[in-house]
Amino acid sequence: IVENYSDFVYNVAFRMMGKPEDAEDVSQEAFISAYRAYGRFRGDSRVTTWLYRITTNAALMRLRKEKRGRQLTQTGLDEVDLVSWEPTPERSAVTSELGDKLREGIDMLPPDLRAAVVMRDVEGLSNAEAADILSVTVSSIKSRLHRARILLRKHLADYVKVAG
């Protein structure tokens, strides 16, 4: 399993943690947990789904321990006009910079919102798959995504206005 899925687990961990050294630690913790739980794996789901859940849980546990000081938590919908994200030639020129700003915003999200964004918007999982992995309802995933996207838009609003 480690040989076949180490890149997969590392990528999930990196998207959740944002730093290579943290992703390596989470990957290692995930494989240790997978080894310990392998006897209980019934094969009801794909191995990747099982590893996704274990890796996400390992990342969330680490994030909760760290309790990062900077988190996006207030939507402030009354305070900000959301700008249009329609692509223009000028905006295309700053895509890399915007990507960095977006990754920064994702890193600042509370762990439960970050997990939802990573699974849905980065990894492309369905709402049902993400809900299954996080052991929550589909409505909960939708709610978390909505809150996370509002926070990310707010985080990016000033940058998009300046860059656009």
PDB file of N, CA and C in Angstrom, residues 73-142:
ATOM      1  N   THR A  73     -12.265  33.526   9.823  1.00  0.00           N
ATOM      2  CA  THR A  73     -13.447  33.044  10.530  1.00  0.00           C
ATOM      3  C   THR A  73     -14.668  33.935  10.351  1.00  0.00           C
ATOM      4  N   GLN A  74     -14.505  35.170  10.024  1.00  0.00           N
ATOM      5  CA  GLN A  74     -15.642  36.075   9.895  1.00  0.00           C
ATOM      6  C   GLN A  74     -15.965  36.266   8.422  1.00  0.00           C
ATOM      7  N   THR A  75     -17.236  36.068   8.069  1.00  0.00           N
ATOM      8  CA  THR A  75     -17.594  36.239   6.666  1.00  0.00           C
ATOM      9  C   THR A  75     -17.644  37.707   6.286  1.00  0.00           C
ATOM     10  N   GLY A  76     -18.134  38.573   7.156  1.00  0.00           N
ATOM     11  CA  GLY A  76     -18.173  40.000   6.876  1.00  0.00           C
ATOM     12  C   GLY A  76     -18.924  40.338   5.613  1.00  0.00           C
ATOM     13  N   LEU A  77     -19.984  39.623   5.328  1.00  0.00           N
ATOM     14  CA  LEU A  77     -20.732  39.864   4.096  1.00  0.00           C
ATOM     15  C   LEU A  77     -21.227  41.298   3.987  1.00  0.00           C
ATOM     16  N   ASP A  78     -21.510  41.924   5.115  1.00  0.00           N
ATOM     17  CA  ASP A  78     -21.993  43.295   5.083  1.00  0.00           C
ATOM     18  C   ASP A  78     -20.882  44.281   4.756  1.00  0.00           C
ATOM     19  N   GLU A  79     -19.645  43.863   4.947  1.00  0.00           N
ATOM     20  CA  GLU A  79     -18.519  44.786   4.815  1.00  0.00           C
ATOM     21  C   GLU A  79     -17.859  44.792   3.442  1.00  0.00           C
ATOM     22  N   VAL A  80     -18.107  43.792   2.606  1.00  0.00           N
ATOM     23  CA  VAL A  80     -17.344  43.690   1.370  1.00  0.00           C
ATOM     24  C   VAL A  80     -18.272  43.461   0.177  1.00  0.00           C
ATOM     25  N   ASP A  81     -17.954  44.134  -0.921  1.00  0.00           N
ATOM     26  CA  ASP A  81     -18.631  43.863  -2.182  1.00  0.00           C
ATOM     27  C   ASP A  81     -17.818  42.795  -2.893  1.00  0.00           C
ATOM     28  N   LEU A  82     -18.449  41.664  -3.178  1.00  0.00           N
ATOM     29  CA  LEU A  82     -17.736  40.594  -3.849  1.00  0.00           C
ATOM     30  C   LEU A  82     -17.537  40.985  -5.306  1.00  0.00           C
ATOM     31  N   VAL A  83     -16.293  40.866  -5.758  1.00  0.00           N
ATOM     32  CA  VAL A  83     -15.964  41.279  -7.117  1.00  0.00           C
ATOM     33  C   VAL A  83     -16.176  40.126  -8.084  1.00  0.00           C
ATOM     34  N   SER A  84     -16.330  40.457  -9.344  1.00  0.00           N
ATOM     35  CA  SER A  84     -16.475  39.440 -10.374  1.00  0.00           C
ATOM     36  C   SER A  84     -15.137  38.759 -10.603  1.00  0.00           C
ATOM     37  N   TRP A  85     -15.179  37.450 -10.793  1.00  0.00           N
ATOM     38  CA  TRP A  85     -13.949  36.692 -11.035  1.00  0.00           C
ATOM     39  C   TRP A  85     -13.824  36.307 -12.512  1.00  0.00           C
ATOM     40  N   GLU A  86     -14.552  37.011 -13.381  1.00  0.00           N
ATOM     41  CA  GLU A  86     -14.471  36.727 -14.803  1.00  0.00           C
ATOM     42  C   GLU A  86     -13.044  36.964 -15.298  1.00  0.00           C
ATOM     43  N   PRO A  87     -12.492  36.028 -16.082  1.00  0.00           N
ATOM     44  CA  PRO A  87     -11.105  36.179 -16.546  1.00  0.00           C
ATOM     45  C   PRO A  87     -10.954  37.316 -17.553  1.00  0.00           C
ATOM     46  N   THR A  88      -9.894  38.053 -17.419  1.00  0.00           N
ATOM     47  CA  THR A  88      -9.518  39.089 -18.375  1.00  0.00           C
ATOM     48  C   THR A  88      -8.049  38.875 -18.689  1.00  0.00           C
ATOM     49  N   PRO A  89      -7.536  39.448 -19.771  1.00  0.00           N
ATOM     50  CA  PRO A  89      -6.116  39.278 -20.079  1.00  0.00           C
ATOM     51  C   PRO A  89      -5.203  39.762 -18.946  1.00  0.00           C
ATOM     52  N   GLU A  90      -5.597  40.851 -18.298  1.00  0.00           N
ATOM     53  CA  GLU A  90      -4.780  41.369 -17.202  1.00  0.00           C
ATOM     54  C   GLU A  90      -4.737  40.392 -16.032  1.00  0.00           C
ATOM     55  N   ARG A  91      -5.876  39.818 -15.733  1.00  0.00           N
ATOM     56  CA  ARG A  91      -5.926  38.860 -14.610  1.00  0.00           C
ATOM     57  C   ARG A  91      -5.160  37.585 -14.945  1.00  0.00           C
ATOM     58  N   SER A  92      -5.166  37.185 -16.193  1.00  0.00           N
ATOM     59  CA  SER A  92      -4.431  35.990 -16.585  1.00  0.00           C
ATOM     60  C   SER A  92      -2.939  36.155 -16.335  1.00  0.00           C
ATOM     61  N   ALA A  93      -2.454  37.385 -16.423  1.00  0.00           N
ATOM     62  CA  ALA A  93      -1.027  37.644 -16.217  1.00  0.00           C
ATOM     63  C   ALA A  93      -0.593  37.432 -14.774  1.00  0.00           C
ATOM     64  N   VAL A  94      -1.533  37.488 -13.828  1.00  0.00           N
ATOM     65  CA  VAL A  94      -1.182  37.347 -12.411  1.00  0.00           C
ATOM     66  C   VAL A  94      -1.714  36.042 -11.812  1.00  0.00           C
ATOM     67  N   THR A  95      -1.976  35.064 -12.653  1.00  0.00           N
ATOM     68  CA  THR A  95      -2.546  33.800 -12.183  1.00  0.00           C
ATOM     69  C   THR A  95      -1.680  33.134 -11.128  1.00  0.00           C
ATOM     70  N   SER A  96      -0.384  33.116 -11.336  1.00  0.00           N
ATOM     71  CA  SER A  96       0.511  32.460 -10.381  1.00  0.00           C
ATOM     72  C   SER A  96       0.460  33.148  -9.026  1.00  0.00           C
ATOM     73  N   GLU A  97       0.477  34.464  -9.053  1.00  0.00           N
ATOM     74  CA  GLU A  97       0.420  35.238  -7.816  1.00  0.00           C
ATOM     75  C   GLU A  97      -0.919  35.026  -7.109  1.00  0.00           C
ATOM     76  N   LEU A  98      -1.974  34.987  -7.880  1.00  0.00           N
ATOM     77  CA  LEU A  98      -3.305  34.743  -7.320  1.00  0.00           C
ATOM     78  C   LEU A  98      -3.368  33.346  -6.707  1.00  0.00           C
ATOM     79  N   GLY A  99      -2.755  32.375  -7.377  1.00  0.00           N
ATOM     80  CA  GLY A  99      -2.711  31.012  -6.837  1.00  0.00           C
ATOM     81  C   GLY A  99      -2.033  30.974  -5.482  1.00  0.00           C
ATOM     82  N   ASP A 100      -0.937  31.725  -5.351  1.00  0.00           N
ATOM     83  CA  ASP A 100      -0.240  31.799  -4.058  1.00  0.00           C
ATOM     84  C   ASP A 100      -1.145  32.408  -2.993  1.00  0.00           C
ATOM     85  N   LYS A 101      -1.857  33.459  -3.361  1.00  0.00           N
ATOM     86  CA  LYS A 101      -2.764  34.121  -2.425  1.00  0.00           C
ATOM     87  C   LYS A 101      -3.911  33.185  -2.040  1.00  0.00           C
ATOM     88  N   LEU A 102      -4.397  32.423  -3.005  1.00  0.00           N
ATOM     89  CA  LEU A 102      -5.463  31.460  -2.732  1.00  0.00           C
ATOM     90  C   LEU A 102      -4.973  30.367  -1.789  1.00  0.00           C
ATOM     91  N   ARG A 103      -3.777  29.824  -2.045  1.00  0.00           N
ATOM     92  CA  ARG A 103      -3.215  28.800  -1.148  1.00  0.00           C
ATOM     93  C   ARG A 103      -3.040  29.363   0.261  1.00  0.00           C
ATOM     94  N   GLU A 104      -2.627  30.618   0.354  1.00  0.00           N
ATOM     95  CA  GLU A 104      -2.487  31.266   1.663  1.00  0.00           C
ATOM     96  C   GLU A 104      -3.838  31.310   2.373  1.00  0.00           C
ATOM     97  N   GLY A 105      -4.887  31.662   1.634  1.00  0.00           N
ATOM     98  CA  GLY A 105      -6.229  31.711   2.214  1.00  0.00           C
ATOM     99  C   GLY A 105      -6.713  30.344   2.653  1.00  0.00           C
ATOM    100  N   ILE A 106      -6.463  29.316   1.841  1.00  0.00           N
ATOM    101  CA  ILE A 106      -6.851  27.950   2.204  1.00  0.00           C
ATOM    102  C   ILE A 106      -6.132  27.527   3.478  1.00  0.00           C
ATOM    103  N   ASP A 107      -4.848  27.872   3.578  1.00  0.00           N
ATOM    104  CA  ASP A 107      -4.075  27.532   4.783  1.00  0.00           C
ATOM    105  C   ASP A 107      -4.635  28.200   6.033  1.00  0.00           C
ATOM    106  N   MET A 108      -5.313  29.331   5.871  1.00  0.00           N
ATOM    107  CA  MET A 108      -5.837  30.070   7.016  1.00  0.00           C
ATOM    108  C   MET A 108      -7.245  29.624   7.425  1.00  0.00           C
ATOM    109  N   LEU A 109      -7.886  28.795   6.611  1.00  0.00           N
ATOM    110  CA  LEU A 109      -9.230  28.326   6.943  1.00  0.00           C
ATOM    111  C   LEU A 109      -9.186  27.391   8.148  1.00  0.00           C
ATOM    112  N   PRO A 110     -10.254  27.396   8.950  1.00  0.00           N
ATOM    113  CA  PRO A 110     -10.351  26.396  10.024  1.00  0.00           C
ATOM    114  C   PRO A 110     -10.287  24.998   9.401  1.00  0.00           C
ATOM    115  N   PRO A 111      -9.765  24.017  10.123  1.00  0.00           N
ATOM    116  CA  PRO A 111      -9.548  22.679   9.558  1.00  0.00           C
ATOM    117  C   PRO A 111     -10.767  22.037   8.888  1.00  0.00           C
ATOM    118  N   ASP A 112     -11.962  22.163   9.467  1.00  0.00           N
ATOM    119  CA  ASP A 112     -13.124  21.517   8.862  1.00  0.00           C
ATOM    120  C   ASP A 112     -13.489  22.156   7.525  1.00  0.00           C
ATOM    121  N   LEU A 113     -13.340  23.475   7.413  1.00  0.00           N
ATOM    122  CA  LEU A 113     -13.628  24.159   6.149  1.00  0.00           C
ATOM    123  C   LEU A 113     -12.540  23.860   5.122  1.00  0.00           C
ATOM    124  N   ARG A 114     -11.290  23.829   5.583  1.00  0.00           N
ATOM    125  CA  ARG A 114     -10.167  23.522   4.689  1.00  0.00           C
ATOM    126  C   ARG A 114     -10.342  22.132   4.085  1.00  0.00           C
ATOM    127  N   ALA A 115     -10.722  21.169   4.902  1.00  0.00           N
ATOM    128  CA  ALA A 115     -10.909  19.802   4.401  1.00  0.00           C
ATOM    129  C   ALA A 115     -11.973  19.772   3.311  1.00  0.00           C
ATOM    130  N   ALA A 116     -13.062  20.481   3.510  1.00  0.00           N
ATOM    131  CA  ALA A 116     -14.138  20.507   2.514  1.00  0.00           C
ATOM    132  C   ALA A 116     -13.650  21.119   1.199  1.00  0.00           C
ATOM    133  N   VAL A 117     -12.929  22.223   1.271  1.00  0.00           N
ATOM    134  CA  VAL A 117     -12.421  22.887   0.062  1.00  0.00           C
ATOM    135  C   VAL A 117     -11.413  22.007  -0.663  1.00  0.00           C
ATOM    136  N   VAL A 118     -10.503  21.418   0.085  1.00  0.00           N
ATOM    137  CA  VAL A 118      -9.488  20.573  -0.544  1.00  0.00           C
ATOM    138  C   VAL A 118     -10.139  19.390  -1.254  1.00  0.00           C
ATOM    139  N   MET A 119     -11.067  18.748  -0.583  1.00  0.00           N
ATOM    140  CA  MET A 119     -11.689  17.568  -1.186  1.00  0.00           C
ATOM    141  C   MET A 119     -12.540  17.903  -2.403  1.00  0.00           C
ATOM    142  N   ARG A 120     -13.330  18.964  -2.306  1.00  0.00           N
ATOM    143  CA  ARG A 120     -14.239  19.297  -3.402  1.00  0.00           C
ATOM    144  C   ARG A 120     -13.565  20.105  -4.504  1.00  0.00           C
ATOM    145  N   ASP A 121     -12.928  21.213  -4.127  1.00  0.00           N
ATOM    146  CA  ASP A 121     -12.436  22.147  -5.135  1.00  0.00           C
ATOM    147  C   ASP A 121     -11.026  21.837  -5.628  1.00  0.00           C
ATOM    148  N   VAL A 122     -10.232  21.179  -4.816  1.00  0.00           N
ATOM    149  CA  VAL A 122      -8.869  20.859  -5.237  1.00  0.00           C
ATOM    150  C   VAL A 122      -8.804  19.433  -5.789  1.00  0.00           C
ATOM    151  N   GLU A 123      -9.325  18.478  -5.034  1.00  0.00           N
ATOM    152  CA  GLU A 123      -9.267  17.076  -5.437  1.00  0.00           C
ATOM    153  C   GLU A 123     -10.392  16.684  -6.386  1.00  0.00           C
ATOM    154  N   GLY A 124     -11.485  17.455  -6.406  1.00  0.00           N
ATOM    155  CA  GLY A 124     -12.578  17.178  -7.329  1.00  0.00           C
ATOM    156  C   GLY A 124     -13.503  16.048  -6.916  1.00  0.00           C
ATOM    157  N   LEU A 125     -13.530  15.732  -5.627  1.00  0.00           N
ATOM    158  CA  LEU A 125     -14.441  14.694  -5.156  1.00  0.00           C
ATOM    159  C   LEU A 125     -15.873  15.224  -5.172  1.00  0.00           C
ATOM    160  N   SER A 126     -16.819  14.326  -5.219  1.00  0.00           N
ATOM    161  CA  SER A 126     -18.226  14.732  -5.159  1.00  0.00           C
ATOM    162  C   SER A 126     -18.581  15.089  -3.717  1.00  0.00           C
ATOM    163  N   ASN A 127     -19.719  15.748  -3.543  1.00  0.00           N
ATOM    164  CA  ASN A 127     -20.193  16.057  -2.191  1.00  0.00           C
ATOM    165  C   ASN A 127     -20.371  14.776  -1.384  1.00  0.00           C
ATOM    166  N   ALA A 128     -20.920  13.742  -2.015  1.00  0.00           N
ATOM    167  CA  ALA A 128     -21.163  12.477  -1.316  1.00  0.00           C
ATOM    168  C   ALA A 128     -19.847  11.826  -0.887  1.00  0.00           C
ATOM    169  N   GLU A 129     -18.846  11.835  -1.773  1.00  0.00           N
ATOM    170  CA  GLU A 129     -17.549  11.239  -1.427  1.00  0.00           C
ATOM    171  C   GLU A 129     -16.890  11.999  -0.281  1.00  0.00           C
ATOM    172  N   ALA A 130     -16.914  13.328  -0.364  1.00  0.00           N
ATOM    173  CA  ALA A 130     -16.310  14.145   0.698  1.00  0.00           C
ATOM    174  C   ALA A 130     -17.045  13.928   2.016  1.00  0.00           C
ATOM    175  N   ALA A 131     -18.361  13.872   1.970  1.00  0.00           N
ATOM    176  CA  ALA A 131     -19.152  13.649   3.183  1.00  0.00           C
ATOM    177  C   ALA A 131     -18.824  12.295   3.795  1.00  0.00           C
ATOM    178  N   ASP A 132     -18.692  11.283   2.954  1.00  0.00           N
ATOM    179  CA  ASP A 132     -18.364   9.945   3.437  1.00  0.00           C
ATOM    180  C   ASP A 132     -16.992   9.930   4.113  1.00  0.00           C
ATOM    181  N   ILE A 133     -16.021  10.561   3.489  1.00  0.00           N
ATOM    182  CA  ILE A 133     -14.660  10.586   4.034  1.00  0.00           C
ATOM    183  C   ILE A 133     -14.617  11.308   5.377  1.00  0.00           C
ATOM    184  N   LEU A 134     -15.352  12.404   5.484  1.00  0.00           N
ATOM    185  CA  LEU A 134     -15.343  13.192   6.727  1.00  0.00           C
ATOM    186  C   LEU A 134     -16.394  12.728   7.740  1.00  0.00           C
ATOM    187  N   SER A 135     -17.165  11.718   7.363  1.00  0.00           N
ATOM    188  CA  SER A 135     -18.224  11.193   8.239  1.00  0.00           C
ATOM    189  C   SER A 135     -19.216  12.279   8.653  1.00  0.00           C
ATOM    190  N   VAL A 136     -19.650  13.062   7.670  1.00  0.00           N
ATOM    191  CA  VAL A 136     -20.662  14.089   7.895  1.00  0.00           C
ATOM    192  C   VAL A 136     -21.718  13.953   6.803  1.00  0.00           C
ATOM    193  N   THR A 137     -22.780  14.729   6.912  1.00  0.00           N
ATOM    194  CA  THR A 137     -23.831  14.684   5.897  1.00  0.00           C
ATOM    195  C   THR A 137     -23.430  15.522   4.678  1.00  0.00           C
ATOM    196  N   VAL A 138     -24.093  15.255   3.575  1.00  0.00           N
ATOM    197  CA  VAL A 138     -23.858  16.038   2.362  1.00  0.00           C
ATOM    198  C   VAL A 138     -24.208  17.499   2.621  1.00  0.00           C
ATOM    199  N   SER A 139     -25.286  17.760   3.383  1.00  0.00           N
ATOM    200  CA  SER A 139     -25.649  19.160   3.684  1.00  0.00           C
ATOM    201  C   SER A 139     -24.546  19.849   4.467  1.00  0.00           C
ATOM    202  N   SER A 140     -23.896  19.120   5.352  1.00  0.00           N
ATOM    203  CA  SER A 140     -22.800  19.700   6.127  1.00  0.00           C
ATOM    204  C   SER A 140     -21.637  20.079   5.204  1.00  0.00           C
ATOM    205  N   ILE A 141     -21.325  19.225   4.249  1.00  0.00           N
ATOM    206  CA  ILE A 141     -20.261  19.533   3.278  1.00  0.00           C
ATOM    207  C   ILE A 141     -20.632  20.784   2.501  1.00  0.00           C
ATOM    208  N   LYS A 142     -21.877  20.864   2.035  1.00  0.00           N
ATOM    209  CA  LYS A 142     -22.321  22.028   1.267  1.00  0.00           C
ATOM    210  C   LYS A 142     -22.221  23.302   2.106  1.00  0.00           C
TER     211      LYS A 142
END
